[in-house]
Amino acid sequence: MEFETIRLETEGQRARVILNRAGRGNAINVKMVEELQAAFHRIEDANEVRVVVLAAAGPDFCRGIDLTDFSRERIPDIHGFSRWEKVCRSLERLPAVTIAATDGEVAGGGLQLALACDVRVATSRSFFHFHDVRMGFIPGMGTYRLAKFIGLGRARRMALTGRKVQAEEAQRIGLIDHLCGAGDLESSVAAAIDEFGPIHPEAVELIRRLVDESYENPWEDFLGNFLAAQDRAIRSKDFRDHVARAHEEAGKK
Amino acid sequence: MGAKKDPASRAGGSIFPRVVSIGTANPPTKYTQRELVDLFRCDDPVLTQFFTSSHIDSRHLVLPAPGPDGSIPREDGTVLLEKHRKYSLQVGSEAVLKCLGARGLTPQDVDSMVVVTTTGMLCPSLSALLSAHLGMRRDVQRIDIVGMGCNAGVNGLFTAARFARANPETNVLLLSSEICSAGYVFDMTVRTAVVNSLFGDACSAVLLRADDGMGWRDGPRLLDFESYIVHEAARDMRFDFENGLWSFYLNRDIPYKIGATIEKPVDALLSRHGLKRRDIDHWLVHSGGKKVIDSVKYNLKLTDWDVRHTRSVLRNYGNISSSAVLFSYQELVREVVTREGDLGVVIAMGPGVSLETGLLQW
């Protein structure tokens, strides 16, 4: 299946999802929502993918939602927003390390996608904003995720003013993880991936889920979650292999 | 929704039974976990913790009136069995009448019935006593499923579903009757505290009917079932007959053993229909206990939202054995969120160790 609004490039353990509506600043339309969902499902089903890079064609990562997709006459229905959050959630729950690579404008739904990733790498030209408030609507479940990255006070200011946060400030406040020169996005993404070492998808998925849930549960509840997750992790082939190797190495000495 | 969302189209025209009604009932008295600790004069902090940290707020139970010292007197085996008989009939009838009444039906309209229980052995069986008690027709076809434990709600469902499918346009009733306080043996040991801080009393009835004239608004179709039994864990969940009483035993590793196995039947069930877990809109998981729910959640990658009914049933009723999944189903029905084509999976686990799963579609 060929996509129209995105590109999906898979090579061995790496997948690249590229927002591909450069002519419209990669604005998110209904088609893109469908295609992103299909791409993330395809990645999930292809068991071998370990790293997913989310990038964009053209000078801007994503200008946010494509307002021309809404009818001028009718009030839009809410289910589209529900489908969009499902897309963000699919990205957020992938059994692979996810990296957003941004340049230029990162707005609205584009920023929501970046926040759903494990790591954000941005060029110095990147700037981030939830401009939705200026148009009289809500920056999706970005309202749920943003404060967890930058704290409540900063999140309020950012989401309520819709002001632009430049790349340097974004790094300072924890909105992005890596800042690079305009021409160094590729190599910076490669360096960000190298930080990971061997990637065990089961562990990545479980750890990410636990860390994400850490603000939401009291210790007693969280302990049960952890034990259930750890029980799954220690049954995995990856972990059993590591144990076997440790025994072999100990035997050699 | 695409072809993926229409697994039933593969079944070649046969009529799948729908769950067309549900009724539930509980004995009248509800106890908080704190009240029970006091009534049983339990002052051991370790045992008390089983009650207070169980993610259960309250449970319906049938307990004898406190003696002069304010504590609950011991009950012998004869008293406990009579409790099972009396309340299965009383509370079970209430559930059946609610279920039938919601469809404007009476017990006379029931053509066949499946009765599930693990809280007492009766002969004549509960279905026989109940058919007399409710004045059912004398030609009602009955089957009793006794002693299968918490998973038996699903065993009952697939038995009733096959009855209904083989006999289109007949009314097939499934009753789950679990008066767990009829197995209430508490001797101040950890073993009995684990069990007696957990189980509650409940009955639930559903009506199944295979009928071409019915649509998704009448209730979900029961499309398929998949079972899995872990023979190696047969002794991990069991009733022991001790000093003339049935005492239930639960191994503490049970939640993890269930977690390690749960993907097998679920994925077998779904893959047969070309489905993935993400295609499932509604999950109806047995409210076995906090740890079992956690284990299912992390191994099937379900969210708290997916198991919201599982958790609320546990919180409000305790583990009500084979009735739990039907109570969860009722909670889902009350939400009025299901849409045409929605898919659901029901999962229950119990002694065996048995994992029982079923696929539903609205």
Coordinates of C-alpha atoms in Angstrom, one line a residue:
Chain A
M1 CA 0.0 0.0 0.0
E2 CA 1.4 3.4 -1.0
F3 CA 0.8 6.4 1.1
E4 CA -0.2 9.8 -0.1
T5 CA 0.5 12.1 2.8
I6 CA 3.4 10.3 4.4
R7 CA 6.2 8.0 3.5
L8 CA 7.2 4.8 5.3
E9 CA 10.7 3.6 4.8
T10 CA 11.7 0.4 6.5
E11 CA 15.2 -1.0 6.4
G12 CA 16.0 -3.9 8.7
Q13 CA 15.5 -2.8 12.2
R14 CA 15.0 0.9 11.3
A15 CA 11.8 2.5 10.1
R16 CA 11.4 6.2 9.0
V17 CA 7.9 7.8 9.0
I18 CA 8.1 11.0 7.0
L19 CA 5.3 13.6 7.0
N20 CA 5.0 14.3 3.3
R21 CA 2.8 17.3 2.6
A22 CA 5.6 19.8 2.3
G23 CA 3.5 22.0 0.0
R24 CA 1.0 22.5 2.9
G25 CA 3.6 22.7 5.7
N26 CA 2.8 19.0 6.4
A27 CA -0.5 20.1 7.9
I28 CA -2.5 17.1 9.3
N29 CA -5.5 16.2 7.3
V30 CA -7.9 13.3 7.6
K31 CA -5.9 11.3 5.1
M32 CA -2.7 11.8 7.1
V33 CA -4.5 10.6 10.3
E34 CA -5.5 7.4 8.5
E35 CA -2.1 6.9 7.0
L36 CA -0.2 7.5 10.1
Q37 CA -2.4 5.0 11.9
A38 CA -1.8 2.4 9.2
A39 CA 1.9 3.0 9.2
F40 CA 2.2 2.6 13.0
H41 CA 0.2 -0.6 12.9
R42 CA 2.4 -1.9 10.1
I43 CA 5.5 -1.1 12.2
E44 CA 3.9 -2.8 15.2
D45 CA 3.1 -5.9 13.1
A46 CA 6.6 -6.1 11.6
N47 CA 8.3 -7.6 14.6
E48 CA 11.8 -6.7 13.6
V49 CA 11.7 -2.9 13.8
R50 CA 13.6 -1.6 16.8
V51 CA 13.9 2.2 16.0
V52 CA 11.3 4.5 14.5
V53 CA 12.3 8.0 13.3
L54 CA 9.5 10.4 12.7
A55 CA 10.7 13.2 10.4
A56 CA 9.2 15.5 7.8
A57 CA 9.8 16.6 4.2
G58 CA 10.4 20.3 3.5
P59 CA 11.5 23.1 5.8
D60 CA 8.8 22.7 8.4
F61 CA 8.1 19.6 10.5
C62 CA 4.3 20.2 10.8
R63 CA 2.1 23.3 10.9
G64 CA -0.6 21.5 12.9
I65 CA -4.1 20.6 11.8
D66 CA -5.2 21.4 8.2
L67 CA -8.2 23.7 8.8
T68 CA -9.4 23.5 5.2
D69 CA -10.3 19.9 6.1
F70 CA -13.1 21.2 8.2
S71 CA -16.4 22.1 6.6
R72 CA -17.2 25.8 6.5
E73 CA -20.9 25.0 7.0
R74 CA -21.0 22.1 9.5
I75 CA -19.7 21.9 13.0
P76 CA -17.0 19.2 12.9
D77 CA -17.7 16.0 14.8
I78 CA -15.5 15.0 17.8
H79 CA -14.6 11.5 16.5
G80 CA -11.9 12.8 14.3
F81 CA -10.1 14.0 17.4
S82 CA -10.6 10.7 19.0
R83 CA -9.0 9.0 16.0
W84 CA -6.1 11.4 16.1
E85 CA -5.4 10.6 19.8
K86 CA -5.4 6.9 18.8
V87 CA -2.7 7.7 16.3
C88 CA -0.6 9.4 19.0
R89 CA -1.3 6.5 21.4
S90 CA -0.2 3.9 18.8
L91 CA 3.1 5.8 18.4
E92 CA 3.5 6.1 22.1
R93 CA 3.0 2.4 22.7
L94 CA 5.1 1.0 19.9
P95 CA 7.5 -1.8 20.8
A96 CA 10.4 0.2 19.5
V97 CA 12.4 3.3 20.4
T98 CA 10.8 6.3 18.8
I99 CA 12.6 9.5 17.8
A100 CA 11.1 12.8 16.5
A101 CA 13.5 14.7 14.2
T102 CA 12.3 18.2 13.8
D103 CA 13.2 21.3 11.7
G104 CA 11.3 24.6 11.3
E105 CA 7.8 24.9 12.6
V106 CA 6.5 22.3 15.0
A107 CA 2.9 23.2 15.8
G108 CA -0.2 21.7 17.3
G109 CA -0.7 18.1 16.2
G110 CA 3.0 18.1 15.1
L111 CA 4.1 18.9 18.6
Q112 CA 1.7 16.3 19.9
L113 CA 3.4 13.7 17.8
A114 CA 6.8 14.8 19.0
L115 CA 5.7 14.5 22.6
A116 CA 4.5 10.9 22.0
C117 CA 8.0 10.0 21.0
D118 CA 10.8 8.8 23.4
V119 CA 13.3 11.3 22.2
R120 CA 13.2 14.7 20.4
V121 CA 16.0 15.8 18.2
A122 CA 15.7 19.4 16.9
T123 CA 17.6 21.7 14.6
S124 CA 18.4 25.2 15.9
R125 CA 15.8 26.4 13.3
S126 CA 13.0 24.5 15.1
F127 CA 10.4 26.3 17.0
F128 CA 7.5 24.8 18.9
H129 CA 4.0 26.1 19.7
F130 CA 0.5 25.1 20.6
H131 CA -1.2 27.8 18.6
D132 CA -4.5 26.0 18.8
V133 CA -5.6 28.4 21.6
R134 CA -5.3 31.4 19.3
M135 CA -7.8 29.7 17.0
G136 CA -10.2 28.9 19.7
F137 CA -9.7 25.2 20.2
I138 CA -7.6 22.8 22.2
P139 CA -4.2 21.3 21.4
G140 CA -5.6 17.8 21.8
M141 CA -4.1 15.4 24.4
G142 CA -1.0 17.6 24.2
T143 CA -2.8 19.1 27.2
Y144 CA -2.2 15.8 28.9
R145 CA 1.4 15.2 27.9
L146 CA 3.0 18.7 27.9
A147 CA 3.3 19.3 31.6
K148 CA 5.0 16.0 32.1
F149 CA 7.9 17.3 30.0
I150 CA 8.2 20.9 31.1
G151 CA 6.2 21.3 34.3
L152 CA 2.8 22.7 35.0
G153 CA 3.7 26.4 35.0
R154 CA 5.5 26.3 31.7
A155 CA 2.9 24.1 30.2
R156 CA 0.1 26.5 31.1
R157 CA 2.0 29.5 29.7
M158 CA 2.8 27.6 26.5
A159 CA -0.7 26.2 25.9
L160 CA -2.6 29.3 27.0
T161 CA -0.5 31.9 25.1
G162 CA 0.3 29.9 22.1
R163 CA 3.7 31.6 22.0
K164 CA 6.6 30.2 20.0
V165 CA 9.3 28.5 21.9
Q166 CA 12.6 28.6 20.0
A167 CA 14.9 25.5 19.9
E168 CA 17.3 26.7 22.5
E169 CA 14.7 27.5 25.1
A170 CA 13.0 24.2 24.2
Q171 CA 16.1 22.3 25.2
R172 CA 16.6 24.3 28.3
I173 CA 13.0 23.6 29.6
G174 CA 13.1 19.9 28.6
L175 CA 10.8 20.1 25.6
I176 CA 13.5 18.6 23.4
D177 CA 16.4 16.4 24.2
H178 CA 19.0 17.1 21.5
L179 CA 19.7 20.4 19.7
C180 CA 21.8 20.5 16.6
G181 CA 22.9 22.7 13.7
A182 CA 20.6 23.2 10.7
G183 CA 22.5 20.7 8.6
D184 CA 23.2 18.1 11.3
L185 CA 19.8 16.6 11.9
E186 CA 20.7 13.2 10.3
S187 CA 23.9 12.8 12.3
S188 CA 22.3 14.0 15.5
V189 CA 19.5 11.5 15.1
A190 CA 22.1 8.8 14.5
A191 CA 24.0 9.9 17.7
A192 CA 20.7 9.8 19.7
I193 CA 20.0 6.3 18.5
D194 CA 23.5 5.2 19.5
E195 CA 22.8 6.2 23.1
F196 CA 20.4 3.2 23.3
G197 CA 22.7 0.2 23.0
P198 CA 21.0 -3.1 22.3
I199 CA 17.2 -2.5 22.1
H200 CA 14.9 -5.1 23.6
P201 CA 11.4 -4.1 22.4
E202 CA 9.6 -5.9 25.2
A203 CA 11.6 -4.0 27.8
V204 CA 11.3 -0.7 26.0
E205 CA 7.6 -1.0 25.8
L206 CA 7.1 -2.0 29.5
I207 CA 9.6 0.5 30.9
R208 CA 8.1 3.4 28.9
R209 CA 4.6 2.4 30.1
L210 CA 5.6 2.3 33.7
V211 CA 7.5 5.6 33.6
D212 CA 4.6 7.2 31.8
E213 CA 2.2 5.9 34.5
S214 CA 4.4 6.9 37.4
Y215 CA 2.6 10.2 38.1
E216 CA -0.8 8.5 38.0
N217 CA -0.7 5.8 40.7
P218 CA 0.0 5.5 44.4
W219 CA 3.0 3.4 45.3
E220 CA 1.0 0.4 46.3
D221 CA -0.8 0.3 43.0
F222 CA 2.3 1.0 41.0
L223 CA 4.1 -1.9 42.8
G224 CA 1.6 -4.3 41.4
N225 CA 2.0 -2.9 37.9
F226 CA 5.7 -3.1 38.2
L227 CA 5.7 -6.8 39.3
A228 CA 3.3 -7.8 36.5
A229 CA 5.5 -6.0 34.0
Q230 CA 8.8 -7.3 35.4
D231 CA 7.4 -10.9 35.4
R232 CA 6.7 -10.5 31.7
A233 CA 10.2 -9.0 31.1
I234 CA 12.1 -11.8 32.9
R235 CA 10.2 -14.4 30.9
S236 CA 11.4 -12.8 27.6
K237 CA 13.9 -14.6 25.4
D238 CA 16.1 -11.5 25.4
F239 CA 16.5 -11.6 29.2
R240 CA 16.9 -15.4 29.4
D241 CA 19.7 -15.1 26.8
H242 CA 21.5 -12.5 28.9
V243 CA 21.3 -14.7 31.9
A244 CA 22.7 -17.7 29.9
R245 CA 25.6 -15.5 28.6
A246 CA 26.4 -14.3 32.1
H247 CA 26.7 -17.9 33.2
E248 CA 29.0 -18.7 30.2
E249 CA 31.2 -15.8 31.0
A250 CA 31.4 -16.7 34.7
G251 CA 32.4 -20.2 33.7
K252 CA 35.3 -19.0 31.5
K253 CA 37.0 -17.2 34.4
Chain B
M1 CA -14.8 -0.1 9.3
G2 CA -13.0 -2.5 6.9
A3 CA -13.3 -6.2 6.3
K4 CA -11.2 -6.8 9.5
K5 CA -14.1 -5.7 11.6
D6 CA -16.5 -8.2 10.1
P7 CA -15.3 -11.7 11.3
A8 CA -18.8 -13.1 11.3
S9 CA -19.1 -12.8 7.6
R10 CA -16.9 -15.9 7.4
A11 CA -19.3 -18.1 9.2
G12 CA -21.4 -19.0 6.2
G13 CA -24.9 -17.9 7.1
S14 CA -25.5 -19.7 10.4
I15 CA -27.3 -17.6 13.0
F16 CA -25.1 -16.7 16.0
P17 CA -26.9 -16.4 19.3
R18 CA -27.1 -13.0 20.9
V19 CA -27.0 -12.0 24.5
V20 CA -30.4 -10.4 24.5
S21 CA -30.9 -9.6 28.2
I22 CA -29.1 -9.6 31.6
G23 CA -30.2 -9.5 35.2
T24 CA -28.1 -9.5 38.3
A25 CA -28.8 -9.7 42.0
N26 CA -27.0 -9.9 45.4
P27 CA -28.0 -10.9 48.9
P28 CA -29.2 -7.8 50.7
T29 CA -26.4 -7.2 53.2
K30 CA -23.2 -5.5 52.1
Y31 CA -20.1 -5.3 54.3
T32 CA -17.1 -3.1 54.0
Q33 CA -13.7 -4.8 54.4
R34 CA -13.2 -2.9 57.7
E35 CA -16.6 -4.2 59.1
L36 CA -15.6 -7.8 58.3
V37 CA -12.2 -7.5 60.1
D38 CA -14.2 -6.3 63.2
L39 CA -16.9 -8.9 62.9
F40 CA -14.4 -11.7 62.6
R41 CA -12.5 -10.3 65.6
C42 CA -9.3 -10.3 63.5
D43 CA -6.6 -8.3 65.3
D44 CA -3.6 -9.8 63.4
P45 CA -2.2 -6.9 61.3
V46 CA -0.9 -9.2 58.6
L47 CA -4.4 -10.8 58.1
T48 CA -6.1 -7.5 58.4
Q49 CA -4.0 -6.2 55.5
F50 CA -5.5 -8.8 53.2
F51 CA -8.8 -7.2 53.8
T52 CA -7.9 -3.5 53.7
S53 CA -5.4 -3.5 50.8
S54 CA -7.4 -5.7 48.4
H55 CA -8.9 -3.0 46.1
I56 CA -12.2 -4.1 47.4
D57 CA -14.5 -1.6 49.1
S58 CA -17.4 -3.8 50.0
R59 CA -19.0 -7.2 49.3
H60 CA -22.4 -8.7 49.6
L61 CA -22.3 -11.7 51.9
V62 CA -24.7 -13.8 53.9
L63 CA -23.3 -14.0 57.4
P64 CA -25.0 -15.2 60.6
A65 CA -26.0 -12.6 63.2
P66 CA -23.2 -11.7 65.6
G67 CA -23.2 -13.5 68.9
P68 CA -23.5 -11.9 72.3
D69 CA -19.8 -10.8 72.1
G70 CA -20.4 -9.1 68.8
S71 CA -18.4 -11.6 66.7
I72 CA -19.6 -13.9 64.0
P73 CA -20.2 -17.5 65.2
R74 CA -18.7 -20.5 63.3
E75 CA -20.9 -22.2 60.8
D76 CA -20.8 -25.9 60.2
G77 CA -21.0 -27.7 56.8
T78 CA -24.7 -28.3 57.1
V79 CA -25.4 -24.7 57.7
L80 CA -23.2 -23.6 54.9
L81 CA -24.8 -25.9 52.3
E82 CA -28.2 -24.7 53.4
K83 CA -27.0 -21.2 52.9
H84 CA -26.0 -22.1 49.3
R85 CA -29.4 -23.7 48.6
K86 CA -31.5 -21.0 50.1
Y87 CA -29.7 -18.0 48.6
S88 CA -29.0 -19.6 45.2
L89 CA -32.8 -20.0 44.9
Q90 CA -33.7 -16.6 46.3
V91 CA -31.0 -14.4 44.8
G92 CA -30.8 -16.6 41.6
S93 CA -34.5 -16.3 41.0
E94 CA -34.3 -12.5 41.4
A95 CA -31.6 -12.4 38.8
V96 CA -33.6 -14.6 36.4
L97 CA -36.8 -12.6 36.8
K98 CA -35.0 -9.4 36.2
C99 CA -33.3 -10.8 33.1
L100 CA -36.6 -12.2 31.7
G101 CA -38.7 -9.3 32.8
A102 CA -36.5 -6.9 30.8
R103 CA -37.7 -8.7 27.7
G104 CA -41.2 -9.0 28.8
L105 CA -40.8 -12.7 29.4
T106 CA -41.7 -15.1 32.2
P107 CA -40.0 -18.3 33.5
Q108 CA -42.6 -20.2 31.3
D109 CA -40.9 -18.8 28.2
V110 CA -37.5 -20.5 29.0
D111 CA -36.9 -23.4 26.7
S112 CA -33.5 -24.5 28.1
M113 CA -31.3 -23.4 30.9
V114 CA -27.7 -23.7 32.0
V115 CA -26.9 -23.2 35.7
V116 CA -23.4 -22.6 36.9
T117 CA -22.2 -22.7 40.5
T118 CA -19.2 -23.6 42.5
T119 CA -20.5 -22.8 46.0
G120 CA -22.4 -25.9 46.8
M121 CA -23.3 -29.4 45.7
L122 CA -27.0 -30.1 45.6
C123 CA -29.0 -33.1 44.4
P124 CA -31.5 -32.6 42.9
S125 CA -29.4 -30.0 41.2
L126 CA -29.9 -26.2 41.5
S127 CA -31.5 -26.1 38.0
A128 CA -34.1 -28.6 39.1
L129 CA -34.9 -26.7 42.3
L130 CA -35.0 -23.5 40.5
S131 CA -37.3 -24.7 37.7
A132 CA -39.8 -25.8 40.4
H133 CA -39.3 -22.6 42.4
L134 CA -39.9 -20.4 39.4
G135 CA -42.7 -22.5 37.9
M136 CA -40.9 -23.2 34.7
R137 CA -42.3 -25.6 32.1
R138 CA -41.8 -29.3 32.8
D139 CA -40.1 -29.8 29.4
V140 CA -37.4 -27.2 30.1
Q141 CA -34.0 -28.7 29.1
R142 CA -31.5 -28.3 31.9
I143 CA -27.8 -28.6 32.4
D144 CA -25.8 -27.9 35.6
I145 CA -22.2 -26.9 35.6
V146 CA -20.9 -27.5 39.1
G147 CA -17.5 -26.9 40.6
M148 CA -15.6 -25.3 37.7
G149 CA -14.8 -22.1 39.5
C150 CA -14.4 -18.5 38.4
N151 CA -13.9 -19.4 34.7
A152 CA -17.3 -21.1 34.5
G153 CA -19.2 -18.0 33.5
V154 CA -17.5 -18.5 30.1
N155 CA -17.9 -22.3 30.1
G156 CA -21.6 -21.6 30.8
L157 CA -21.8 -19.0 28.0
F158 CA -20.4 -21.4 25.3
T159 CA -22.6 -24.2 26.5
A160 CA -25.7 -22.0 26.3
A161 CA -24.5 -20.5 23.0
R162 CA -24.3 -24.0 21.5
F163 CA -27.8 -24.8 22.9
A164 CA -29.1 -21.6 21.3
R165 CA -27.4 -22.1 18.0
A166 CA -28.6 -25.6 17.6
N167 CA -32.2 -24.5 18.4
P168 CA -32.9 -21.2 16.7
E169 CA -35.7 -19.0 18.0
T170 CA -35.7 -20.6 21.4
N171 CA -34.9 -18.9 24.7
V172 CA -31.8 -20.2 26.4
L173 CA -31.1 -19.0 30.0
L174 CA -27.8 -19.0 31.7
L175 CA -27.7 -18.5 35.4
S176 CA -24.5 -18.1 37.4
S177 CA -25.1 -18.5 41.1
E178 CA -22.2 -17.9 43.4
I179 CA -23.0 -17.7 47.1
C180 CA -19.4 -17.6 48.1
S181 CA -20.2 -17.0 51.8
A182 CA -21.4 -20.6 51.8
G183 CA -17.7 -21.5 51.5
Y184 CA -16.8 -19.0 54.2
V185 CA -14.2 -20.8 56.3
F186 CA -12.0 -18.3 58.3
D187 CA -9.7 -19.8 60.9
M188 CA -7.2 -16.9 61.3
T189 CA -4.6 -18.4 59.0
V190 CA -3.1 -16.5 56.0
R191 CA -4.5 -19.2 53.7
T192 CA -8.1 -18.5 54.7
A193 CA -7.6 -14.8 55.1
V194 CA -6.5 -14.5 51.5
V195 CA -9.6 -16.3 50.3
N196 CA -12.1 -14.7 52.7
S197 CA -11.0 -11.2 52.1
L198 CA -11.7 -11.7 48.4
F199 CA -14.9 -13.4 47.4
G200 CA -18.4 -12.0 47.4
D201 CA -22.0 -13.3 46.8
A202 CA -23.7 -12.7 43.5
C203 CA -26.1 -14.2 40.9
S204 CA -26.4 -13.2 37.3
A205 CA -28.6 -14.4 34.5
V206 CA -28.3 -13.8 30.7
L207 CA -30.8 -14.8 28.0
L208 CA -29.4 -16.1 24.7
R209 CA -31.3 -16.4 21.5
A210 CA -30.4 -17.2 17.9
D211 CA -32.9 -15.3 15.9
D212 CA -32.6 -13.9 12.3
G213 CA -35.1 -11.2 13.2
M214 CA -32.8 -9.6 15.8
G215 CA -30.2 -6.9 15.2
W216 CA -27.1 -5.5 17.0
R217 CA -29.3 -3.3 19.3
D218 CA -30.7 -6.6 20.7
G219 CA -27.3 -7.5 22.1
P220 CA -23.9 -8.8 20.9
R221 CA -23.5 -12.1 19.0
L222 CA -21.4 -14.8 20.6
L223 CA -19.1 -15.7 17.7
D224 CA -16.5 -18.0 19.0
F225 CA -14.7 -19.3 22.1
E226 CA -11.2 -20.5 22.9
S227 CA -10.0 -22.5 26.0
Y228 CA -6.6 -23.1 27.4
I229 CA -5.8 -25.3 30.4
V230 CA -2.5 -25.2 32.3
H231 CA -2.3 -28.7 33.7
E232 CA 1.0 -28.0 35.5
A233 CA -0.8 -25.6 37.8
A234 CA -3.7 -27.9 38.7
R235 CA -2.9 -27.7 42.4
D236 CA -2.5 -24.0 42.5
M237 CA -6.2 -23.2 42.8
R238 CA -8.3 -25.8 44.5
F239 CA -10.9 -26.7 47.1
D240 CA -9.7 -28.9 49.9
F241 CA -12.2 -30.8 52.0
E242 CA -10.9 -30.3 55.6
N243 CA -12.7 -31.1 58.9
G244 CA -16.0 -31.4 57.1
L245 CA -15.6 -28.0 55.3
W246 CA -14.6 -26.9 51.8
S247 CA -11.6 -24.7 52.1
F248 CA -10.3 -22.8 49.0
Y249 CA -6.6 -22.6 48.4
L250 CA -4.9 -20.0 46.1
N251 CA -1.2 -20.2 45.3
R252 CA 0.4 -16.7 45.5
D253 CA 2.0 -17.2 42.0
I254 CA -1.3 -17.7 40.3
P255 CA -1.5 -14.1 38.9
Y256 CA 1.9 -14.5 37.2
K257 CA 1.1 -18.0 35.9
I258 CA -2.1 -16.5 34.3
G259 CA -0.1 -13.6 32.9
A260 CA 2.4 -15.9 31.3
T261 CA -0.3 -17.9 29.5
I262 CA -3.1 -15.4 28.8
E263 CA -1.9 -14.4 25.4
K264 CA -2.2 -18.0 24.1
P265 CA -6.0 -18.4 24.0
V266 CA -6.7 -14.7 23.3
D267 CA -4.4 -14.6 20.3
A268 CA -5.6 -18.0 19.1
L269 CA -9.2 -16.8 19.3
L270 CA -8.4 -13.5 17.5
S271 CA -6.1 -14.8 14.8
R272 CA -8.7 -17.3 13.7
H273 CA -10.8 -14.3 12.7
G274 CA -8.0 -12.3 11.3
L275 CA -8.2 -9.9 14.2
K276 CA -5.6 -8.2 16.4
R277 CA -5.9 -7.1 20.0
R278 CA -6.1 -3.5 18.9
D279 CA -9.3 -4.3 16.9
I280 CA -11.1 -5.2 20.1
D281 CA -13.3 -2.3 21.4
H282 CA -14.5 -3.9 24.7
W283 CA -12.7 -6.2 27.1
L284 CA -14.7 -8.1 29.7
V285 CA -12.1 -9.5 32.1
H286 CA -12.8 -11.6 35.2
S287 CA -12.3 -9.6 38.4
G288 CA -10.0 -12.2 40.0
G289 CA -8.1 -9.8 42.2
K290 CA -5.8 -6.8 41.9
K291 CA -2.7 -8.8 40.9
V292 CA -4.6 -10.9 38.4
I293 CA -5.9 -7.8 36.7
D294 CA -2.4 -6.2 36.7
S295 CA -1.0 -9.3 35.1
V296 CA -3.7 -9.4 32.4
K297 CA -3.2 -5.7 31.8
Y298 CA 0.6 -5.8 31.2
N299 CA 0.6 -9.1 29.3
L300 CA -2.2 -8.2 26.9
K301 CA -1.2 -4.6 26.8
L302 CA -4.6 -3.4 28.0
T303 CA -5.2 0.0 29.6
D304 CA -7.0 0.9 32.9
W305 CA -9.8 2.0 30.6
D306 CA -10.0 -1.4 29.1
V307 CA -10.4 -3.0 32.5
R308 CA -12.5 -0.3 34.1
H309 CA -15.5 -2.6 34.6
T310 CA -13.3 -5.4 35.8
R311 CA -11.9 -3.1 38.5
S312 CA -15.3 -1.5 39.5
V313 CA -16.9 -5.0 39.8
L314 CA -14.0 -6.0 42.1
R315 CA -14.3 -2.8 44.1
N316 CA -18.0 -3.0 44.6
Y317 CA -18.6 -6.8 44.9
G318 CA -15.3 -8.5 45.5
N319 CA -14.4 -11.6 43.4
I320 CA -17.9 -12.9 42.6
S321 CA -16.5 -16.0 40.8
S322 CA -18.3 -17.0 37.6
S323 CA -20.7 -14.0 37.8
A324 CA -17.9 -11.4 37.5
V325 CA -17.7 -11.3 33.7
L326 CA -21.5 -11.0 33.5
F327 CA -21.5 -8.2 36.0
S328 CA -18.8 -6.5 33.9
Y329 CA -21.0 -7.0 30.8
Q330 CA -23.9 -5.4 32.6
E331 CA -21.7 -2.4 33.4
L332 CA -20.8 -2.1 29.8
V333 CA -24.4 -2.3 28.7
R334 CA -25.3 0.5 31.1
E335 CA -22.7 2.8 29.6
V336 CA -24.5 2.7 26.2
V337 CA -21.2 3.1 24.3
T338 CA -21.3 0.0 22.1
R339 CA -21.9 0.6 18.4
E340 CA -22.7 -1.7 15.5
G341 CA -19.8 -3.9 14.5
D342 CA -17.9 -3.3 17.8
L343 CA -16.0 -6.3 18.9
G344 CA -15.6 -7.6 22.5
V345 CA -13.5 -10.3 24.2
V346 CA -14.6 -11.9 27.4
I347 CA -11.8 -13.6 29.5
A348 CA -12.3 -15.6 32.7
M349 CA -9.8 -17.7 34.6
G350 CA -10.1 -20.2 37.4
P351 CA -9.0 -23.6 38.7
G352 CA -7.4 -26.0 36.2
V353 CA -5.7 -23.6 35.8
S354 CA -8.4 -22.7 33.1
L355 CA -8.3 -19.7 30.8
E356 CA -11.6 -19.3 29.0
T357 CA -12.1 -16.7 26.3
G358 CA -14.9 -15.7 24.0
L359 CA -15.4 -13.3 21.0
L360 CA -18.5 -11.0 20.8
Q361 CA -19.7 -8.7 18.2
W362 CA -22.4 -6.1 18.3

